[in-house]
């Protein structure tokens, strides 16, 4: 066995670690996007990344943990909503949040991983659990922390439900006329509802 073969099957040298982790994560995102959670295996991820399956487990653990790492990276642009809450007064936070979320869905680059996440979460409980943890811990609780209301967490979750529900109808299920209407019409109608969830008495 050559040194190169030994390194490929075992742990990489320290200088190779970052590159290997990135390749695994990129391969995982592509596999989950194309095949969904159920049909993706650690072996398939390893093959796509050009590494041994043992390295996938070494860096990320189980398939669920690989999925969580891939989702967190893919979902990162959506976490900008946290910053939107802090960018201006709460009087117009509904429009700001709605515009950011639908901006992500309208962009083909960010839409693809979002679709993969939502489809996996809808079809698989393990994927749904990862999605819930990510949304709850990193997004909704932080938004709720900025609301001066005793039921802040409920308000934030209802606002999220409004946005996710419309996004599902437009981009996943593609129900007409929601699927094809100009996105500005969507924002105009949905933003006041989101605002109401967040700030109305």
PDB file of C-alpha atoms in Angstrom:
ATOM      1  CA  UNK A   1       0.000   0.000   0.000  1.00  0.00           C
ATOM      2  CA  UNK A   2       1.392   3.374  -0.974  1.00  0.00           C
ATOM      3  CA  UNK A   3       1.572   6.365   1.369  1.00  0.00           C
ATOM      4  CA  UNK A   4      -1.062   8.129  -0.715  1.00  0.00           C
ATOM      5  CA  UNK A   5      -3.445   5.177  -0.435  1.00  0.00           C
ATOM      6  CA  UNK A   6      -2.896   4.984   3.306  1.00  0.00           C
ATOM      7  CA  UNK A   7      -3.675   8.670   3.725  1.00  0.00           C
ATOM      8  CA  UNK A   8      -6.794   8.325   1.580  1.00  0.00           C
ATOM      9  CA  UNK A   9      -8.156   5.520   3.746  1.00  0.00           C
ATOM     10  CA  UNK A  10      -7.082   6.950   7.058  1.00  0.00           C
ATOM     11  CA  UNK A  11      -6.997  10.403   8.529  1.00  0.00           C
ATOM     12  CA  UNK A  12      -5.526  13.071   6.259  1.00  0.00           C
ATOM     13  CA  UNK A  13      -2.534  15.130   7.187  1.00  0.00           C
ATOM     14  CA  UNK A  14      -3.304  18.298   9.123  1.00  0.00           C
ATOM     15  CA  UNK A  15      -2.736  20.466   6.043  1.00  0.00           C
ATOM     16  CA  UNK A  16      -5.334  18.437   4.115  1.00  0.00           C
ATOM     17  CA  UNK A  17      -8.027  18.462   6.789  1.00  0.00           C
ATOM     18  CA  UNK A  18      -9.787  21.722   5.887  1.00  0.00           C
ATOM     19  CA  UNK A  19      -9.932  20.854   2.199  1.00  0.00           C
ATOM     20  CA  UNK A  20     -11.229  17.366   2.964  1.00  0.00           C
ATOM     21  CA  UNK A  21     -13.962  18.677   5.254  1.00  0.00           C
ATOM     22  CA  UNK A  22     -15.051  21.177   2.595  1.00  0.00           C
ATOM     23  CA  UNK A  23     -15.159  18.513  -0.104  1.00  0.00           C
ATOM     24  CA  UNK A  24     -17.261  16.242   2.099  1.00  0.00           C
ATOM     25  CA  UNK A  25     -19.676  19.035   2.970  1.00  0.00           C
ATOM     26  CA  UNK A  26     -20.004  20.160  -0.659  1.00  0.00           C
ATOM     27  CA  UNK A  27     -20.629  16.577  -1.741  1.00  0.00           C
ATOM     28  CA  UNK A  28     -23.205  16.133   1.025  1.00  0.00           C
ATOM     29  CA  UNK A  29     -25.115  19.260  -0.027  1.00  0.00           C
ATOM     30  CA  UNK A  30     -25.230  18.075  -3.626  1.00  0.00           C
ATOM     31  CA  UNK A  31     -26.277  14.538  -2.717  1.00  0.00           C
ATOM     32  CA  UNK A  32     -29.019  15.675  -0.343  1.00  0.00           C
ATOM     33  CA  UNK A  33     -30.236  18.231  -2.896  1.00  0.00           C
ATOM     34  CA  UNK A  34     -30.411  15.701  -5.725  1.00  0.00           C
ATOM     35  CA  UNK A  35     -31.557  12.586  -3.863  1.00  0.00           C
ATOM     36  CA  UNK A  36     -33.203  13.785  -0.671  1.00  0.00           C
ATOM     37  CA  UNK A  37     -32.400  12.605   2.836  1.00  0.00           C
ATOM     38  CA  UNK A  38     -33.718   9.051   2.615  1.00  0.00           C
ATOM     39  CA  UNK A  39     -31.949   8.124  -0.620  1.00  0.00           C
ATOM     40  CA  UNK A  40     -28.610   9.637   0.353  1.00  0.00           C
ATOM     41  CA  UNK A  41     -26.054   7.420   2.085  1.00  0.00           C
ATOM     42  CA  UNK A  42     -22.768   8.174   3.796  1.00  0.00           C
ATOM     43  CA  UNK A  43     -21.116   5.895   1.262  1.00  0.00           C
ATOM     44  CA  UNK A  44     -22.529   7.963  -1.625  1.00  0.00           C
ATOM     45  CA  UNK A  45     -21.322  11.182   0.002  1.00  0.00           C
ATOM     46  CA  UNK A  46     -17.856   9.693   0.492  1.00  0.00           C
ATOM     47  CA  UNK A  47     -17.718   8.516  -3.121  1.00  0.00           C
ATOM     48  CA  UNK A  48     -18.742  11.954  -4.413  1.00  0.00           C
ATOM     49  CA  UNK A  49     -16.102  13.589  -2.210  1.00  0.00           C
ATOM     50  CA  UNK A  50     -13.411  11.106  -3.243  1.00  0.00           C
ATOM     51  CA  UNK A  51     -12.741   9.884   0.292  1.00  0.00           C
ATOM     52  CA  UNK A  52     -13.313   6.787   2.399  1.00  0.00           C
ATOM     53  CA  UNK A  53     -16.598   6.534   4.325  1.00  0.00           C
ATOM     54  CA  UNK A  54     -14.609   6.436   7.556  1.00  0.00           C
ATOM     55  CA  UNK A  55     -13.506  10.029   6.966  1.00  0.00           C
ATOM     56  CA  UNK A  56     -17.114  11.205   6.671  1.00  0.00           C
ATOM     57  CA  UNK A  57     -17.866   9.610  10.037  1.00  0.00           C
ATOM     58  CA  UNK A  58     -14.637  10.980  11.489  1.00  0.00           C
ATOM     59  CA  UNK A  59     -15.438  14.577  10.608  1.00  0.00           C
ATOM     60  CA  UNK A  60     -19.227  14.661  10.867  1.00  0.00           C
ATOM     61  CA  UNK A  61     -20.538  11.517  12.562  1.00  0.00           C
ATOM     62  CA  UNK A  62     -23.840   9.949  11.516  1.00  0.00           C
ATOM     63  CA  UNK A  63     -25.823  10.714   8.367  1.00  0.00           C
ATOM     64  CA  UNK A  64     -28.140  12.924  10.419  1.00  0.00           C
ATOM     65  CA  UNK A  65     -25.154  14.902  11.685  1.00  0.00           C
ATOM     66  CA  UNK A  66     -23.793  15.262   8.146  1.00  0.00           C
ATOM     67  CA  UNK A  67     -27.205  16.504   7.048  1.00  0.00           C
ATOM     68  CA  UNK A  68     -27.315  18.998   9.916  1.00  0.00           C
ATOM     69  CA  UNK A  69     -23.896  20.383   8.977  1.00  0.00           C
ATOM     70  CA  UNK A  70     -24.903  20.638   5.315  1.00  0.00           C
ATOM     71  CA  UNK A  71     -28.227  22.278   6.168  1.00  0.00           C
ATOM     72  CA  UNK A  72     -26.604  24.798   8.484  1.00  0.00           C
ATOM     73  CA  UNK A  73     -24.289  26.001   5.726  1.00  0.00           C
ATOM     74  CA  UNK A  74     -27.061  26.044   3.117  1.00  0.00           C
ATOM     75  CA  UNK A  75     -29.468  27.766   5.497  1.00  0.00           C
ATOM     76  CA  UNK A  76     -26.933  30.439   6.492  1.00  0.00           C
ATOM     77  CA  UNK A  77     -28.304  33.122   4.107  1.00  0.00           C
ATOM     78  CA  UNK A  78     -31.759  32.781   5.708  1.00  0.00           C
ATOM     79  CA  UNK A  79     -30.249  33.574   9.084  1.00  0.00           C
ATOM     80  CA  UNK A  80     -29.812  37.148   7.841  1.00  0.00           C
ATOM     81  CA  UNK A  81     -33.386  37.615   9.027  1.00  0.00           C
ATOM     82  CA  UNK A  82     -31.973  37.871  12.550  1.00  0.00           C
ATOM     83  CA  UNK A  83     -30.011  40.942  11.501  1.00  0.00           C
ATOM     84  CA  UNK A  84     -33.006  42.450   9.706  1.00  0.00           C
ATOM     85  CA  UNK A  85     -34.837  42.675  13.024  1.00  0.00           C
ATOM     86  CA  UNK A  86     -32.046  44.857  14.379  1.00  0.00           C
ATOM     87  CA  UNK A  87     -31.612  47.063  11.305  1.00  0.00           C
ATOM     88  CA  UNK A  88     -34.547  49.355  11.938  1.00  0.00           C
ATOM     89  CA  UNK A  89     -37.695  50.006  13.972  1.00  0.00           C
ATOM     90  CA  UNK A  90     -40.156  47.224  14.684  1.00  0.00           C
ATOM     91  CA  UNK A  91     -42.852  49.284  12.974  1.00  0.00           C
ATOM     92  CA  UNK A  92     -41.805  47.936   9.565  1.00  0.00           C
ATOM     93  CA  UNK A  93     -40.000  44.725  10.498  1.00  0.00           C
ATOM     94  CA  UNK A  94     -42.700  42.649   8.765  1.00  0.00           C
ATOM     95  CA  UNK A  95     -41.847  44.029   5.349  1.00  0.00           C
ATOM     96  CA  UNK A  96     -38.115  43.731   5.952  1.00  0.00           C
ATOM     97  CA  UNK A  97     -38.391  40.092   6.994  1.00  0.00           C
ATOM     98  CA  UNK A  98     -40.744  39.228   4.141  1.00  0.00           C
ATOM     99  CA  UNK A  99     -38.531  40.908   1.565  1.00  0.00           C
ATOM    100  CA  UNK A 100     -35.396  39.102   2.776  1.00  0.00           C
ATOM    101  CA  UNK A 101     -37.055  35.675   2.823  1.00  0.00           C
ATOM    102  CA  UNK A 102     -38.625  35.966  -0.623  1.00  0.00           C
ATOM    103  CA  UNK A 103     -35.425  37.483  -1.969  1.00  0.00           C
ATOM    104  CA  UNK A 104     -33.679  34.234  -1.010  1.00  0.00           C
ATOM    105  CA  UNK A 105     -36.375  32.110  -2.639  1.00  0.00           C
ATOM    106  CA  UNK A 106     -36.345  34.191  -5.833  1.00  0.00           C
ATOM    107  CA  UNK A 107     -32.568  33.810  -6.217  1.00  0.00           C
ATOM    108  CA  UNK A 108     -31.805  30.504  -8.029  1.00  0.00           C
ATOM    109  CA  UNK A 109     -28.492  30.154  -6.153  1.00  0.00           C
ATOM    110  CA  UNK A 110     -30.115  30.198  -2.706  1.00  0.00           C
ATOM    111  CA  UNK A 111     -33.401  28.609  -3.806  1.00  0.00           C
ATOM    112  CA  UNK A 112     -31.867  25.214  -4.673  1.00  0.00           C
ATOM    113  CA  UNK A 113     -30.533  24.384  -1.182  1.00  0.00           C
ATOM    114  CA  UNK A 114     -33.688  25.781   0.450  1.00  0.00           C
ATOM    115  CA  UNK A 115     -35.817  23.485  -1.691  1.00  0.00           C
ATOM    116  CA  UNK A 116     -33.665  20.513  -0.720  1.00  0.00           C
ATOM    117  CA  UNK A 117     -34.001  21.357   2.967  1.00  0.00           C
ATOM    118  CA  UNK A 118     -37.769  21.820   2.866  1.00  0.00           C
ATOM    119  CA  UNK A 119     -38.419  18.706   0.776  1.00  0.00           C
ATOM    120  CA  UNK A 120     -36.268  16.560   3.053  1.00  0.00           C
ATOM    121  CA  UNK A 121     -37.927  17.996   6.165  1.00  0.00           C
ATOM    122  CA  UNK A 122     -41.393  17.310   4.788  1.00  0.00           C
ATOM    123  CA  UNK A 123     -40.624  13.712   3.838  1.00  0.00           C
ATOM    124  CA  UNK A 124     -38.361  12.510   6.659  1.00  0.00           C
ATOM    125  CA  UNK A 125     -38.712  12.895  10.414  1.00  0.00           C
ATOM    126  CA  UNK A 126     -34.952  12.852  11.001  1.00  0.00           C
ATOM    127  CA  UNK A 127     -34.517  15.708   8.539  1.00  0.00           C
ATOM    128  CA  UNK A 128     -37.502  17.524  10.033  1.00  0.00           C
ATOM    129  CA  UNK A 129     -35.934  17.300  13.500  1.00  0.00           C
ATOM    130  CA  UNK A 130     -32.720  18.874  12.207  1.00  0.00           C
ATOM    131  CA  UNK A 131     -34.690  21.638  10.491  1.00  0.00           C
ATOM    132  CA  UNK A 132     -36.695  22.352  13.653  1.00  0.00           C
ATOM    133  CA  UNK A 133     -33.566  22.575  15.790  1.00  0.00           C
ATOM    134  CA  UNK A 134     -31.886  24.920  13.349  1.00  0.00           C
ATOM    135  CA  UNK A 135     -34.872  27.223  12.871  1.00  0.00           C
ATOM    136  CA  UNK A 136     -35.782  27.265  16.553  1.00  0.00           C
ATOM    137  CA  UNK A 137     -32.328  27.729  18.058  1.00  0.00           C
ATOM    138  CA  UNK A 138     -30.664  29.959  15.502  1.00  0.00           C
ATOM    139  CA  UNK A 139     -33.525  31.978  14.080  1.00  0.00           C
ATOM    140  CA  UNK A 140     -36.827  32.210  15.923  1.00  0.00           C
ATOM    141  CA  UNK A 141     -35.525  32.409  19.495  1.00  0.00           C
ATOM    142  CA  UNK A 142     -33.197  35.250  18.547  1.00  0.00           C
ATOM    143  CA  UNK A 143     -35.968  37.136  16.785  1.00  0.00           C
ATOM    144  CA  UNK A 144     -38.260  36.547  19.756  1.00  0.00           C
ATOM    145  CA  UNK A 145     -35.588  38.039  21.991  1.00  0.00           C
ATOM    146  CA  UNK A 146     -36.022  41.378  20.230  1.00  0.00           C
ATOM    147  CA  UNK A 147     -39.806  41.520  20.728  1.00  0.00           C
ATOM    148  CA  UNK A 148     -41.156  43.221  23.819  1.00  0.00           C
ATOM    149  CA  UNK A 149     -44.068  40.862  24.394  1.00  0.00           C
ATOM    150  CA  UNK A 150     -44.851  38.023  26.835  1.00  0.00           C
ATOM    151  CA  UNK A 151     -45.711  35.689  23.947  1.00  0.00           C
ATOM    152  CA  UNK A 152     -42.720  36.705  21.819  1.00  0.00           C
ATOM    153  CA  UNK A 153     -41.707  33.155  20.887  1.00  0.00           C
ATOM    154  CA  UNK A 154     -45.218  32.313  19.675  1.00  0.00           C
ATOM    155  CA  UNK A 155     -45.345  35.552  17.679  1.00  0.00           C
ATOM    156  CA  UNK A 156     -42.016  34.799  15.989  1.00  0.00           C
ATOM    157  CA  UNK A 157     -43.068  31.246  15.147  1.00  0.00           C
ATOM    158  CA  UNK A 158     -46.402  32.386  13.676  1.00  0.00           C
ATOM    159  CA  UNK A 159     -44.560  34.921  11.516  1.00  0.00           C
ATOM    160  CA  UNK A 160     -42.227  32.154  10.332  1.00  0.00           C
ATOM    161  CA  UNK A 161     -45.188  29.862   9.635  1.00  0.00           C
ATOM    162  CA  UNK A 162     -46.742  32.550   7.447  1.00  0.00           C
ATOM    163  CA  UNK A 163     -43.561  32.955   5.413  1.00  0.00           C
ATOM    164  CA  UNK A 164     -42.797  29.223   5.140  1.00  0.00           C
ATOM    165  CA  UNK A 165     -46.402  28.426   4.197  1.00  0.00           C
ATOM    166  CA  UNK A 166     -46.520  30.900   1.330  1.00  0.00           C
ATOM    167  CA  UNK A 167     -43.055  29.825   0.176  1.00  0.00           C
ATOM    168  CA  UNK A 168     -44.210  26.184   0.129  1.00  0.00           C
ATOM    169  CA  UNK A 169     -47.232  27.053  -2.021  1.00  0.00           C
ATOM    170  CA  UNK A 170     -45.186  29.203  -4.414  1.00  0.00           C
ATOM    171  CA  UNK A 171     -41.927  27.294  -4.813  1.00  0.00           C
ATOM    172  CA  UNK A 172     -42.553  23.690  -3.720  1.00  0.00           C
ATOM    173  CA  UNK A 173     -46.207  22.818  -4.437  1.00  0.00           C
ATOM    174  CA  UNK A 174     -46.510  25.586  -7.069  1.00  0.00           C
ATOM    175  CA  UNK A 175     -50.176  26.358  -6.623  1.00  0.00           C
ATOM    176  CA  UNK A 176     -51.519  28.975  -9.042  1.00  0.00           C
ATOM    177  CA  UNK A 177     -51.853  31.925  -9.051  1.00  0.00           C
ATOM    178  CA  UNK A 178     -49.449  32.150  -6.074  1.00  0.00           C
ATOM    179  CA  UNK A 179     -46.743  30.344  -8.033  1.00  0.00           C
ATOM    180  CA  UNK A 180     -46.583  32.813 -10.914  1.00  0.00           C
ATOM    181  CA  UNK A 181     -47.762  36.159  -9.540  1.00  0.00           C
ATOM    182  CA  UNK A 182     -45.127  38.890  -9.297  1.00  0.00           C
ATOM    183  CA  UNK A 183     -43.196  38.536  -6.044  1.00  0.00           C
ATOM    184  CA  UNK A 184     -43.871  42.184  -5.167  1.00  0.00           C
ATOM    185  CA  UNK A 185     -47.573  41.361  -4.928  1.00  0.00           C
ATOM    186  CA  UNK A 186     -46.733  38.532  -2.548  1.00  0.00           C
ATOM    187  CA  UNK A 187     -44.626  40.835  -0.389  1.00  0.00           C
ATOM    188  CA  UNK A 188     -47.300  43.550  -0.371  1.00  0.00           C
ATOM    189  CA  UNK A 189     -49.960  41.144   0.886  1.00  0.00           C
ATOM    190  CA  UNK A 190     -47.902  38.960   3.212  1.00  0.00           C
ATOM    191  CA  UNK A 191     -45.784  41.618   4.948  1.00  0.00           C
ATOM    192  CA  UNK A 192     -48.677  43.200   6.904  1.00  0.00           C
ATOM    193  CA  UNK A 193     -49.693  39.754   8.191  1.00  0.00           C
ATOM    194  CA  UNK A 194     -46.132  39.060   9.358  1.00  0.00           C
ATOM    195  CA  UNK A 195     -46.060  42.490  10.945  1.00  0.00           C
ATOM    196  CA  UNK A 196     -49.295  41.734  12.764  1.00  0.00           C
ATOM    197  CA  UNK A 197     -47.970  38.498  14.188  1.00  0.00           C
ATOM    198  CA  UNK A 198     -44.881  40.251  15.497  1.00  0.00           C
ATOM    199  CA  UNK A 199     -46.195  43.515  16.884  1.00  0.00           C
ATOM    200  CA  UNK A 200     -49.998  43.766  17.047  1.00  0.00           C
ATOM    201  CA  UNK A 201     -51.532  43.700  20.551  1.00  0.00           C
TER     202      UNK A 201
END
